[in-house]
Tab-separated table of N, CA, C and O in Angstrom:
chain	number	residue	atom	x	y	z
H	1	MET	N	-17.569	7.492	66.135
H	1	MET	CA	-16.745	6.377	66.525
H	1	MET	C	-16.996	5.222	65.560
H	1	MET	O	-18.127	4.917	65.223
H	2	MET	N	-15.948	4.606	65.151
H	2	MET	CA	-16.035	3.516	64.185
H	2	MET	C	-16.223	2.178	64.901
H	2	MET	O	-15.552	1.885	65.871
H	3	ARG	N	-17.152	1.384	64.387
H	3	ARG	CA	-17.395	0.060	64.961
H	3	ARG	C	-16.444	-0.953	64.386
H	3	ARG	O	-16.173	-0.962	63.192
H	4	VAL	N	-15.978	-1.828	65.225
H	4	VAL	CA	-15.111	-2.913	64.780
H	4	VAL	C	-15.974	-4.149	64.603
H	4	VAL	O	-16.742	-4.511	65.496
H	5	ALA	N	-15.860	-4.779	63.446
H	5	ALA	CA	-16.665	-5.966	63.158
H	5	ALA	C	-16.213	-7.129	64.034
H	5	ALA	O	-15.023	-7.329	64.262
H	6	SER	N	-17.161	-7.869	64.503
H	6	SER	CA	-16.865	-9.040	65.322
H	6	SER	C	-16.238	-10.130	64.456
H	6	SER	O	-16.664	-10.346	63.312
H	7	PRO	N	-15.229	-10.831	64.936
H	7	PRO	CA	-14.633	-11.910	64.134
H	7	PRO	C	-15.596	-13.076	63.928
H	7	PRO	O	-15.414	-13.881	63.039
H	8	HIS	N	-16.639	-13.157	64.736
H	8	HIS	CA	-17.604	-14.246	64.627
H	8	HIS	C	-18.797	-13.886	63.757
H	8	HIS	O	-19.668	-14.698	63.529
H	9	ARG	N	-18.846	-12.680	63.267
H	9	ARG	CA	-19.991	-12.215	62.497
H	9	ARG	C	-20.234	-13.063	61.247
H	9	ARG	O	-21.346	-13.466	60.975
H	10	SER	N	-19.200	-13.343	60.478
H	10	SER	CA	-19.401	-14.100	59.245
H	10	SER	C	-19.900	-15.514	59.544
H	10	SER	O	-20.723	-16.050	58.820
H	11	MET	N	-19.402	-16.110	60.622
H	11	MET	CA	-19.870	-17.438	60.990
H	11	MET	C	-21.340	-17.378	61.402
H	11	MET	O	-22.135	-18.237	61.027
H	12	THR	N	-21.735	-16.346	62.137
H	12	THR	CA	-23.127	-16.190	62.554
H	12	THR	C	-24.020	-15.962	61.346
H	12	THR	O	-25.089	-16.554	61.228
H	13	GLU	N	-23.579	-15.095	60.442
H	13	GLU	CA	-24.378	-14.841	59.247
H	13	GLU	C	-24.533	-16.116	58.414
H	13	GLU	O	-25.601	-16.389	57.889
H	14	ARG	N	-23.472	-16.885	58.304
H	14	ARG	CA	-23.545	-18.135	57.543
H	14	ARG	C	-24.505	-19.106	58.217
H	14	ARG	O	-25.274	-19.799	57.580
H	15	PHE	N	-24.484	-19.140	59.535
H	15	PHE	CA	-25.336	-20.037	60.293
H	15	PHE	C	-26.804	-19.655	60.165
H	15	PHE	O	-27.672	-20.510	60.094
H	16	LEU	N	-27.084	-18.355	60.116
H	16	LEU	CA	-28.465	-17.888	60.126
H	16	LEU	C	-29.008	-17.541	58.743
H	16	LEU	O	-30.114	-17.052	58.649
H	17	ARG	N	-28.259	-17.789	57.697
H	17	ARG	CA	-28.748	-17.355	56.396
H	17	ARG	C	-29.966	-18.179	55.978
H	17	ARG	O	-30.153	-19.312	56.415
H	18	ASP	N	-30.763	-17.616	55.100
H	18	ASP	CA	-31.981	-18.267	54.629
H	18	ASP	C	-31.645	-19.529	53.843
H	18	ASP	O	-30.583	-19.645	53.241
H	19	ARG	N	-32.598	-20.437	53.837
H	19	ARG	CA	-32.511	-21.654	53.036
H	19	ARG	C	-33.613	-21.615	51.985
H	19	ARG	O	-34.600	-20.905	52.122
H	20	THR	N	-33.470	-22.438	50.977
H	20	THR	CA	-34.499	-22.586	49.966
H	20	THR	C	-35.091	-23.978	50.116
H	20	THR	O	-34.364	-24.971	50.147
H	21	CYS	N	-36.411	-24.045	50.202
H	21	CYS	CA	-37.106	-25.322	50.347
H	21	CYS	C	-36.891	-26.156	49.087
H	21	CYS	O	-37.024	-25.648	47.967
H	22	THR	N	-36.564	-27.421	49.262
H	22	THR	CA	-36.311	-28.291	48.113
H	22	THR	C	-37.584	-28.681	47.373
H	22	THR	O	-37.512	-29.167	46.254
H	23	VAL	N	-38.744	-28.435	47.983
H	23	VAL	CA	-40.006	-28.809	47.350
H	23	VAL	C	-40.674	-27.623	46.676
H	23	VAL	O	-40.936	-27.634	45.483
H	24	CYS	N	-40.932	-26.556	47.434
H	24	CYS	CA	-41.681	-25.428	46.875
H	24	CYS	C	-40.783	-24.337	46.311
H	24	CYS	O	-41.250	-23.473	45.579
H	25	GLY	N	-39.489	-24.360	46.645
H	25	GLY	CA	-38.572	-23.374	46.102
H	25	GLY	C	-38.608	-22.029	46.799
H	25	GLY	O	-37.944	-21.096	46.375
H	26	ARG	N	-39.378	-21.905	47.868
H	26	ARG	CA	-39.438	-20.646	48.608
H	26	ARG	C	-38.301	-20.574	49.616
H	26	ARG	O	-37.886	-21.577	50.167
H	27	ARG	N	-37.821	-19.347	49.858
H	27	ARG	CA	-36.805	-19.161	50.884
H	27	ARG	C	-37.483	-19.112	52.244
H	27	ARG	O	-38.591	-18.601	52.382
H	28	PHE	N	-36.793	-19.648	53.249
H	28	PHE	CA	-37.321	-19.587	54.604
H	28	PHE	C	-36.170	-19.296	55.561
H	28	PHE	O	-35.041	-19.737	55.348
H	29	PRO	N	-36.448	-18.537	56.618
H	29	PRO	CA	-35.384	-18.126	57.541
H	29	PRO	C	-35.128	-19.174	58.621
H	29	PRO	O	-35.913	-20.092	58.834
H	30	TRP	N	-34.019	-18.987	59.298
H	30	TRP	CA	-33.661	-19.811	60.439
H	30	TRP	C	-34.715	-19.646	61.524
H	30	TRP	O	-35.254	-18.559	61.717
H	31	ARG	N	-35.014	-20.738	62.208
H	31	ARG	CA	-35.949	-20.689	63.341
H	31	ARG	C	-35.272	-21.336	64.546
H	31	ARG	O	-34.511	-22.284	64.409
H	32	ARG	N	-35.593	-20.827	65.696
H	32	ARG	CA	-34.974	-21.317	66.924
H	32	ARG	C	-35.202	-22.816	67.100
H	32	ARG	O	-34.328	-23.541	67.565
H	33	GLU	N	-36.377	-23.310	66.707
H	33	GLU	CA	-36.669	-24.737	66.882
H	33	GLU	C	-35.754	-25.630	66.043
H	33	GLU	O	-35.630	-26.817	66.318
H	34	TRP	N	-35.124	-25.051	65.012
H	34	TRP	CA	-34.223	-25.812	64.166
H	34	TRP	C	-32.759	-25.601	64.538
H	34	TRP	O	-31.858	-26.024	63.804
H	35	ALA	N	-32.484	-24.962	65.644
H	35	ALA	CA	-31.114	-24.567	65.992
H	35	ALA	C	-30.157	-25.764	66.021
H	35	ALA	O	-29.030	-25.663	65.549
H	36	ARG	N	-30.584	-26.884	66.570
H	36	ARG	CA	-29.690	-28.040	66.693
H	36	ARG	C	-29.400	-28.725	65.373
H	36	ARG	O	-28.339	-29.298	65.184
H	37	ASP	N	-30.369	-28.702	64.449
H	37	ASP	CA	-30.169	-29.441	63.205
H	37	ASP	C	-30.373	-28.584	61.954
H	37	ASP	O	-30.858	-29.060	60.940
H	38	TRP	N	-29.973	-27.312	62.016
H	38	TRP	CA	-30.157	-26.398	60.886
H	38	TRP	C	-29.456	-26.907	59.625
H	38	TRP	O	-29.942	-26.718	58.519
H	39	ASP	N	-28.341	-27.580	59.779
H	39	ASP	CA	-27.616	-28.083	58.613
H	39	ASP	C	-28.397	-29.147	57.846
H	39	ASP	O	-28.173	-29.337	56.652
H	40	SER	N	-29.319	-29.828	58.503
H	40	SER	CA	-30.074	-30.887	57.824
H	40	SER	C	-31.486	-30.461	57.421
H	40	SER	O	-32.206	-31.249	56.815
H	41	VAL	N	-31.894	-29.236	57.730
H	41	VAL	CA	-33.236	-28.762	57.386
H	41	VAL	C	-33.297	-28.504	55.883
H	41	VAL	O	-32.472	-27.778	55.336
H	42	ARG	N	-34.282	-29.108	55.222
H	42	ARG	CA	-34.429	-28.962	53.772
H	42	ARG	C	-35.801	-28.460	53.354
H	42	ARG	O	-35.983	-28.053	52.222
H	43	HIS	N	-36.781	-28.538	54.244
H	43	HIS	CA	-38.153	-28.171	53.896
H	43	HIS	C	-38.634	-27.022	54.765
H	43	HIS	O	-38.290	-26.941	55.939
H	44	CYS	N	-39.474	-26.168	54.191
H	44	CYS	CA	-39.964	-25.000	54.919
H	44	CYS	C	-41.129	-25.336	55.839
H	44	CYS	O	-41.423	-24.574	56.757
H	45	SER	N	-41.787	-26.458	55.607
H	45	SER	CA	-42.967	-26.796	56.405
H	45	SER	C	-43.182	-28.308	56.413
H	45	SER	O	-42.593	-29.040	55.611
H	46	ASP	N	-44.061	-28.732	57.303
H	46	ASP	CA	-44.422	-30.151	57.336
H	46	ASP	C	-45.128	-30.559	56.048
H	46	ASP	O	-44.971	-31.678	55.566
H	47	GLN	N	-45.914	-29.647	55.478
H	47	GLN	CA	-46.622	-29.940	54.243
H	47	GLN	C	-45.632	-30.232	53.108
H	47	GLN	O	-45.800	-31.198	52.370
H	48	CYS	N	-44.586	-29.432	52.994
H	48	CYS	CA	-43.584	-29.683	51.957
H	48	CYS	C	-42.823	-30.977	52.227
H	48	CYS	O	-42.493	-31.713	51.303
H	49	GLN	N	-42.572	-31.256	53.484
H	49	GLN	CA	-41.867	-32.496	53.822
H	49	GLN	C	-42.715	-33.709	53.437
H	49	GLN	O	-42.209	-34.683	52.897
H	50	ARG	N	-44.026	-33.643	53.693
H	50	ARG	CA	-44.914	-34.756	53.323
H	50	ARG	C	-45.060	-34.870	51.810
H	50	ARG	O	-45.112	-35.967	51.271
H	51	ARG	N	-45.151	-33.731	51.121
H	51	ARG	CA	-45.368	-33.738	49.683
H	51	ARG	C	-44.179	-34.312	48.936
H	51	ARG	O	-44.325	-35.164	48.074
H	52	GLY	N	-42.984	-33.818	49.240
H	52	GLY	CA	-41.791	-34.287	48.542
H	52	GLY	C	-41.814	-33.905	47.072
H	52	GLY	O	-42.659	-33.137	46.615
H	53	ILE	N	-40.869	-34.426	46.323
H	53	ILE	CA	-40.805	-34.180	44.883
H	53	ILE	C	-41.123	-35.489	44.177
H	53	ILE	O	-40.423	-36.485	44.356
H	54	SER	N	-42.180	-35.463	43.383
H	54	SER	CA	-42.621	-36.672	42.682
H	54	SER	C	-41.983	-36.752	41.294
H	54	SER	O	-41.332	-35.815	40.832
H	55	ARG	N	-42.212	-37.850	40.630
H	55	ARG	CA	-41.734	-37.994	39.248
H	55	ARG	C	-42.392	-36.968	38.346
H	55	ARG	O	-41.776	-36.460	37.415
H	56	PHE	N	-43.660	-36.666	38.636
H	56	PHE	CA	-44.366	-35.672	37.823
H	56	PHE	C	-43.731	-34.294	37.987
H	56	PHE	O	-43.669	-33.525	37.036
H	57	ASP	N	-43.245	-33.969	39.182
H	57	ASP	CA	-42.551	-32.692	39.399
H	57	ASP	C	-41.295	-32.607	38.539
H	57	ASP	O	-40.970	-31.544	38.002
H	58	VAL	N	-40.589	-33.714	38.400
H	58	VAL	CA	-39.390	-33.751	37.555
H	58	VAL	C	-39.792	-33.555	36.095
H	58	VAL	O	-39.119	-32.837	35.342
H	59	VAL	N	-40.909	-34.154	35.688
H	59	VAL	CA	-41.413	-33.977	34.320
H	59	VAL	C	-41.772	-32.513	34.092
H	59	VAL	O	-41.480	-31.951	33.024
H	60	ILE	N	-42.384	-31.878	35.077
H	60	ILE	CA	-42.724	-30.458	34.955
H	60	ILE	C	-41.456	-29.631	34.753
H	60	ILE	O	-41.407	-28.754	33.886
H	61	GLU	N	-40.421	-29.892	35.542
H	61	GLU	CA	-39.165	-29.145	35.410
H	61	GLU	C	-38.575	-29.325	34.012
H	61	GLU	O	-38.130	-28.353	33.397
H	62	GLU	N	-38.555	-30.551	33.515
H	62	GLU	CA	-38.005	-30.807	32.189
H	62	GLU	C	-38.820	-30.098	31.113
H	62	GLU	O	-38.267	-29.561	30.153
H	63	THR	N	-40.143	-30.093	31.275
H	63	THR	CA	-41.008	-29.425	30.307
H	63	THR	C	-40.771	-27.918	30.319
H	63	THR	O	-40.719	-27.287	29.263
H	64	ILE	N	-40.632	-27.339	31.498
H	64	ILE	CA	-40.346	-25.903	31.593
H	64	ILE	C	-39.054	-25.585	30.850
H	64	ILE	O	-39.001	-24.639	30.044
H	65	LEU	N	-38.015	-26.371	31.092
H	65	LEU	CA	-36.733	-26.118	30.432
H	65	LEU	C	-36.835	-26.260	28.914
H	65	LEU	O	-36.319	-25.423	28.168
H	66	ASP	N	-37.526	-27.300	28.458
H	66	ASP	CA	-37.663	-27.516	27.013
H	66	ASP	C	-38.441	-26.388	26.351
H	66	ASP	O	-38.017	-25.834	25.331
H	67	LEU	N	-39.593	-26.049	26.923
H	67	LEU	CA	-40.415	-24.987	26.329
H	67	LEU	C	-39.711	-23.637	26.390
H	67	LEU	O	-39.777	-22.848	25.441
H	68	ALA	N	-39.031	-23.361	27.492
H	68	ALA	CA	-38.339	-22.074	27.624
H	68	ALA	C	-37.187	-21.966	26.622
H	68	ALA	O	-36.988	-20.903	26.027
H	69	ARG	N	-36.443	-23.051	26.428
H	69	ARG	CA	-35.352	-23.026	25.442
H	69	ARG	C	-35.886	-22.848	24.028
H	69	ARG	O	-35.314	-22.103	23.225
H	70	ASP	N	-36.977	-23.557	23.705
H	70	ASP	CA	-37.560	-23.416	22.374
H	70	ASP	C	-38.036	-21.989	22.126
H	70	ASP	O	-37.808	-21.429	21.061
H	71	ARG	N	-38.694	-21.402	23.100
H	71	ARG	CA	-39.218	-20.048	22.954
H	71	ARG	C	-38.097	-19.011	22.941
H	71	ARG	O	-38.199	-17.986	22.291
H	72	ALA	N	-37.006	-19.287	23.653
H	72	ALA	CA	-35.892	-18.335	23.714
H	72	ALA	C	-35.226	-18.159	22.351
H	72	ALA	O	-34.665	-17.098	22.079
H	73	ARG	N	-35.299	-19.170	21.510
H	73	ARG	CA	-34.722	-19.032	20.167
H	73	ARG	C	-35.391	-17.917	19.387
H	73	ARG	O	-34.807	-17.338	18.489
H	74	PHE	N	-36.637	-17.598	19.746
H	74	PHE	CA	-37.376	-16.534	19.072
H	74	PHE	C	-37.398	-15.250	19.899
H	74	PHE	O	-38.147	-14.326	19.597
H	75	GLY	N	-36.611	-15.226	20.979
H	75	GLY	CA	-36.511	-14.023	21.798
H	75	GLY	C	-37.699	-13.798	22.714
H	75	GLY	O	-37.978	-12.665	23.099
H	76	SER	N	-38.396	-14.861	23.083
H	76	SER	CA	-39.577	-14.729	23.930
H	76	SER	C	-39.440	-15.616	25.165
H	76	SER	O	-38.477	-16.353	25.316
H	77	ASP	N	-40.427	-15.506	26.045
H	77	ASP	CA	-40.445	-16.333	27.249
H	77	ASP	C	-41.788	-17.050	27.335
H	77	ASP	O	-42.625	-16.904	26.451
H	78	ILE	N	-41.999	-17.858	28.375
H	78	ILE	CA	-43.227	-18.637	28.498
H	78	ILE	C	-43.954	-18.282	29.788
H	78	ILE	O	-43.367	-17.782	30.739
H	79	CYS	N	-45.221	-18.587	29.795
H	79	CYS	CA	-46.063	-18.408	30.973
H	79	CYS	C	-46.229	-19.783	31.641
H	79	CYS	O	-46.320	-20.800	30.942
H	80	PRO	N	-46.266	-19.839	32.964
H	80	PRO	CA	-46.469	-21.134	33.625
H	80	PRO	C	-47.749	-21.849	33.194
H	80	PRO	O	-47.785	-23.081	33.169
H	81	THR	N	-48.771	-21.084	32.822
H	81	THR	CA	-50.003	-21.744	32.381
H	81	THR	C	-49.812	-22.469	31.051
H	81	THR	O	-50.492	-23.458	30.790
H	82	GLU	N	-48.873	-22.006	30.223
H	82	GLU	CA	-48.580	-22.713	28.977
H	82	GLU	C	-48.022	-24.098	29.270
H	82	GLU	O	-48.356	-25.072	28.593
H	83	VAL	N	-47.165	-24.180	30.282
H	83	VAL	CA	-46.601	-25.469	30.684
H	83	VAL	C	-47.711	-26.374	31.207
H	83	VAL	O	-47.784	-27.552	30.848
H	84	ALA	N	-48.572	-25.812	32.044
H	84	ALA	CA	-49.683	-26.586	32.607
H	84	ALA	C	-50.608	-27.089	31.499
H	84	ALA	O	-51.030	-28.252	31.521
H	85	ARG	N	-50.911	-26.241	30.528
H	85	ARG	CA	-51.785	-26.650	29.421
H	85	ARG	C	-51.121	-27.680	28.533
H	85	ARG	O	-51.788	-28.548	27.962
H	86	PHE	N	-49.807	-27.603	28.393
H	86	PHE	CA	-49.076	-28.583	27.602
H	86	PHE	C	-49.150	-29.964	28.263
H	86	PHE	O	-49.316	-30.976	27.592
H	87	LEU	N	-49.033	-29.997	29.596
H	87	LEU	CA	-49.019	-31.273	30.319
H	87	LEU	C	-50.412	-31.825	30.585
H	87	LEU	O	-50.607	-33.045	30.543
H	88	GLU	N	-51.343	-30.975	30.907
H	88	GLU	CA	-52.725	-31.391	31.236
H	88	GLU	C	-53.708	-30.510	30.476
H	88	GLU	O	-54.277	-29.585	31.048
H	89	PRO	N	-53.943	-30.767	29.193
H	89	PRO	CA	-54.802	-29.876	28.399
H	89	PRO	C	-56.215	-29.693	28.953
H	89	PRO	O	-56.783	-28.612	28.862
H	90	GLU	N	-56.781	-30.734	29.537
H	90	GLU	CA	-58.159	-30.651	30.021
H	90	GLU	C	-58.261	-30.071	31.431
H	90	GLU	O	-59.202	-29.367	31.746
H	91	ASP	N	-57.321	-30.404	32.274
H	91	ASP	CA	-57.416	-30.048	33.694
H	91	ASP	C	-56.171	-29.283	34.156
H	91	ASP	O	-55.604	-29.563	35.199
H	92	TRP	N	-55.752	-28.285	33.369
H	92	TRP	CA	-54.485	-27.606	33.612
H	92	TRP	C	-54.475	-26.751	34.868
H	92	TRP	O	-53.430	-26.551	35.469
H	93	ARG	N	-55.613	-26.271	35.306
H	93	ARG	CA	-55.648	-25.399	36.495
H	93	ARG	C	-55.200	-26.123	37.768
H	93	ARG	O	-54.697	-25.498	38.687
H	94	THR	N	-55.373	-27.435	37.804
H	94	THR	CA	-55.010	-28.183	39.011
H	94	THR	C	-53.498	-28.290	39.210
H	94	THR	O	-53.049	-28.558	40.320
H	95	ILE	N	-52.718	-28.069	38.150
H	95	ILE	CA	-51.271	-28.219	38.296
H	95	ILE	C	-50.516	-26.892	38.195
H	95	ILE	O	-49.283	-26.890	38.212
H	96	THR	N	-51.210	-25.770	38.117
H	96	THR	CA	-50.499	-24.489	37.991
H	96	THR	C	-49.617	-24.203	39.210
H	96	THR	O	-48.522	-23.659	39.066
H	97	ASN	N	-50.075	-24.556	40.399
H	97	ASN	CA	-49.252	-24.338	41.579
H	97	ASN	C	-47.987	-25.206	41.523
H	97	ASN	O	-46.896	-24.747	41.868
H	98	ALA	N	-48.113	-26.443	41.072
H	98	ALA	CA	-46.942	-27.321	40.937
H	98	ALA	C	-45.964	-26.763	39.900
H	98	ALA	O	-44.741	-26.878	40.073
H	99	VAL	N	-46.479	-26.146	38.848
H	99	VAL	CA	-45.610	-25.547	37.827
H	99	VAL	C	-44.858	-24.349	38.411
H	99	VAL	O	-43.649	-24.190	38.188
H	100	ARG	N	-45.546	-23.517	39.182
H	100	ARG	CA	-44.861	-22.374	39.810
H	100	ARG	C	-43.803	-22.844	40.810
H	100	ARG	O	-42.725	-22.262	40.908
H	101	MET	N	-44.098	-23.908	41.553
H	101	MET	CA	-43.112	-24.451	42.488
H	101	MET	C	-41.889	-24.974	41.739
H	101	MET	O	-40.742	-24.737	42.151
H	102	ALA	N	-42.116	-25.670	40.637
H	102	ALA	CA	-41.006	-26.184	39.830
H	102	ALA	C	-40.183	-25.027	39.262
H	102	ALA	O	-38.951	-25.097	39.219
H	103	ALA	N	-40.853	-23.959	38.853
H	103	ALA	CA	-40.141	-22.788	38.331
H	103	ALA	C	-39.255	-22.157	39.403
H	103	ALA	O	-38.114	-21.767	39.119
H	104	ARG	N	-39.756	-22.079	40.638
H	104	ARG	CA	-38.927	-21.530	41.724
H	104	ARG	C	-37.723	-22.422	42.011
H	104	ARG	O	-36.623	-21.920	42.266
H	105	ARG	N	-37.913	-23.744	41.949
H	105	ARG	CA	-36.772	-24.656	42.156
H	105	ARG	C	-35.725	-24.462	41.064
H	105	ARG	O	-34.522	-24.424	41.328
H	106	LEU	N	-36.178	-24.325	39.821
H	106	LEU	CA	-35.253	-24.120	38.706
H	106	LEU	C	-34.553	-22.764	38.817
H	106	LEU	O	-33.369	-22.642	38.498
H	107	ALA	N	-35.273	-21.758	39.270
H	107	ALA	CA	-34.663	-20.434	39.449
H	107	ALA	C	-33.609	-20.476	40.543
H	107	ALA	O	-32.569	-19.816	40.439
H	108	ASP	N	-33.854	-21.256	41.582
H	108	ASP	CA	-32.871	-21.384	42.659
H	108	ASP	C	-31.585	-22.039	42.150
H	108	ASP	O	-30.504	-21.733	42.630
H	109	ARG	N	-31.707	-22.919	41.162
H	109	ARG	CA	-30.535	-23.572	40.574
H	109	ARG	C	-29.971	-22.784	39.393
H	109	ARG	O	-29.106	-23.272	38.668
H	110	ASN	N	-30.495	-21.583	39.150
H	110	ASN	CA	-30.056	-20.689	38.060
H	110	ASN	C	-30.245	-21.301	36.678
H	110	ASN	O	-29.434	-21.088	35.784
H	111	LEU	N	-31.318	-22.069	36.508
H	111	LEU	CA	-31.620	-22.641	35.199
H	111	LEU	C	-32.660	-21.823	34.442
H	111	LEU	O	-32.699	-21.864	33.213
H	112	VAL	N	-33.518	-21.110	35.159
H	112	VAL	CA	-34.489	-20.214	34.531
H	112	VAL	C	-34.521	-18.901	35.301
H	112	VAL	O	-34.127	-18.832	36.463
H	113	GLU	N	-34.996	-17.863	34.617
H	113	GLU	CA	-35.264	-16.581	35.252
H	113	GLU	C	-36.762	-16.443	35.402
H	113	GLU	O	-37.512	-16.797	34.491
H	114	ILE	N	-37.180	-15.930	36.530
H	114	ILE	CA	-38.587	-15.579	36.708
H	114	ILE	C	-38.687	-14.087	36.469
H	114	ILE	O	-37.955	-13.301	37.082
H	115	ARG	N	-39.581	-13.691	35.570
H	115	ARG	CA	-39.678	-12.292	35.152
H	115	ARG	C	-41.069	-11.729	35.408
H	115	ARG	O	-42.063	-12.449	35.328
H	116	GLN	N	-41.083	-10.450	35.677
H	116	GLN	CA	-42.315	-9.672	35.704
H	116	GLN	C	-42.028	-8.361	34.994
H	116	GLN	O	-40.986	-7.739	35.237
H	117	ARG	N	-42.917	-7.987	34.118
H	117	ARG	CA	-42.768	-6.768	33.323
H	117	ARG	C	-41.432	-6.737	32.569
H	117	ARG	O	-40.798	-5.695	32.450
H	118	GLY	N	-40.980	-7.900	32.122
H	118	GLY	CA	-39.779	-7.994	31.319
H	118	GLY	C	-38.470	-7.994	32.091
H	118	GLY	O	-37.409	-8.096	31.492
H	119	ARG	N	-38.523	-7.878	33.417
H	119	ARG	CA	-37.303	-7.843	34.221
H	119	ARG	C	-37.216	-9.078	35.103
H	119	ARG	O	-38.215	-9.522	35.644
H	120	ALA	N	-36.005	-9.595	35.263
H	120	ALA	CA	-35.792	-10.735	36.157
H	120	ALA	C	-36.017	-10.277	37.593
H	120	ALA	O	-35.583	-9.196	37.987
H	121	ILE	N	-36.739	-11.089	38.356
H	121	ILE	CA	-37.040	-10.747	39.744
H	121	ILE	C	-36.637	-11.893	40.658
H	121	ILE	O	-36.384	-13.005	40.211
H	122	ASP	N	-36.626	-11.600	41.937
H	122	ASP	CA	-36.373	-12.612	42.946
H	122	ASP	C	-37.625	-13.487	43.051
H	122	ASP	O	-38.729	-12.961	43.212
H	123	PRO	N	-37.494	-14.810	42.965
H	123	PRO	CA	-38.671	-15.682	43.035
H	123	PRO	C	-39.487	-15.494	44.314
H	123	PRO	O	-40.692	-15.665	44.312
H	124	ALA	N	-38.844	-15.095	45.398
H	124	ALA	CA	-39.560	-14.902	46.663
H	124	ALA	C	-40.506	-13.708	46.608
H	124	ALA	O	-41.492	-13.665	47.324
H	125	SER	N	-40.211	-12.748	45.737
H	125	SER	CA	-41.052	-11.557	45.672
H	125	SER	C	-42.079	-11.621	44.542
H	125	SER	O	-42.794	-10.656	44.305
H	126	ALA	N	-42.156	-12.729	43.852
H	126	ALA	CA	-43.071	-12.862	42.719
H	126	ALA	C	-44.514	-12.992	43.199
H	126	ALA	O	-44.867	-13.948	43.876
H	127	ARG	N	-45.316	-12.018	42.856
H	127	ARG	CA	-46.749	-12.045	43.133
H	127	ARG	C	-47.466	-11.725	41.835
H	127	ARG	O	-47.086	-10.806	41.121
H	128	GLY	N	-48.475	-12.494	41.510
H	128	GLY	CA	-49.212	-12.234	40.286
H	128	GLY	C	-48.607	-12.963	39.095
H	128	GLY	O	-47.934	-13.981	39.232
H	129	ALA	N	-48.844	-12.395	37.923
H	129	ALA	CA	-48.411	-13.020	36.671
H	129	ALA	C	-46.902	-13.002	36.550
H	129	ALA	O	-46.253	-11.990	36.806
H	130	ILE	N	-46.347	-14.139	36.158
H	130	ILE	CA	-44.903	-14.253	35.942
H	130	ILE	C	-44.657	-14.874	34.583
H	130	ILE	O	-45.549	-15.490	33.995
H	131	ARG	N	-43.444	-14.698	34.100
H	131	ARG	CA	-42.988	-15.322	32.861
H	131	ARG	C	-41.687	-16.061	33.161
H	131	ARG	O	-40.974	-15.701	34.091
H	132	LEU	N	-41.386	-17.075	32.376
H	132	LEU	CA	-40.190	-17.886	32.585
H	132	LEU	C	-39.309	-17.854	31.337
H	132	LEU	O	-39.814	-17.974	30.218
H	133	ALA	N	-38.017	-17.697	31.557
H	133	ALA	CA	-37.056	-17.688	30.458
H	133	ALA	C	-35.791	-18.390	30.920
H	133	ALA	O	-35.469	-18.368	32.115
H	134	PRO	N	-35.055	-19.011	30.000
H	134	PRO	CA	-33.793	-19.618	30.411
H	134	PRO	C	-32.844	-18.538	30.925
H	134	PRO	O	-32.895	-17.398	30.489
H	135	THR	N	-31.981	-18.912	31.831
H	135	THR	CA	-31.018	-17.968	32.386
H	135	THR	C	-30.057	-17.533	31.295
H	135	THR	O	-29.582	-18.358	30.508
H	136	ARG	N	-29.785	-16.239	31.264
H	136	ARG	CA	-28.820	-15.717	30.288
H	136	ARG	C	-27.424	-16.090	30.725
H	136	ARG	O	-27.059	-15.891	31.863
H	137	ARG	N	-26.652	-16.599	29.814
H	137	ARG	CA	-25.281	-17.012	30.153
H	137	ARG	C	-24.283	-16.198	29.420
H	137	ARG	O	-24.410	-15.668	28.451
């Protein structure tokens, strides 16, 4: 027997689709506690809401784009630690998480690709070492 699709299915799917956090760039699903104001939810957690996006985060994004474009001319990509070392040569380990968050935000806007083993991957599934390259157009 063939199932008939509900006329409300697309509206439900649109209502319940995942969002991307504006701070960390991770996708997060709909939660019942957000049912009344799902349209205004922008952050995945209270920590991201408190953190926000600083001027330094914008500088990180610009640096990622600049370094990735420069490296792409030679057919290569960059590592997030290269960006961190470029910005903070002495204390680069403290900003590696901020660089990865900026990379996920840029990937969500289709400005960079996050790669593992030479293939573009979904930023949500990235575990371990990643590389960054400008999006192919």
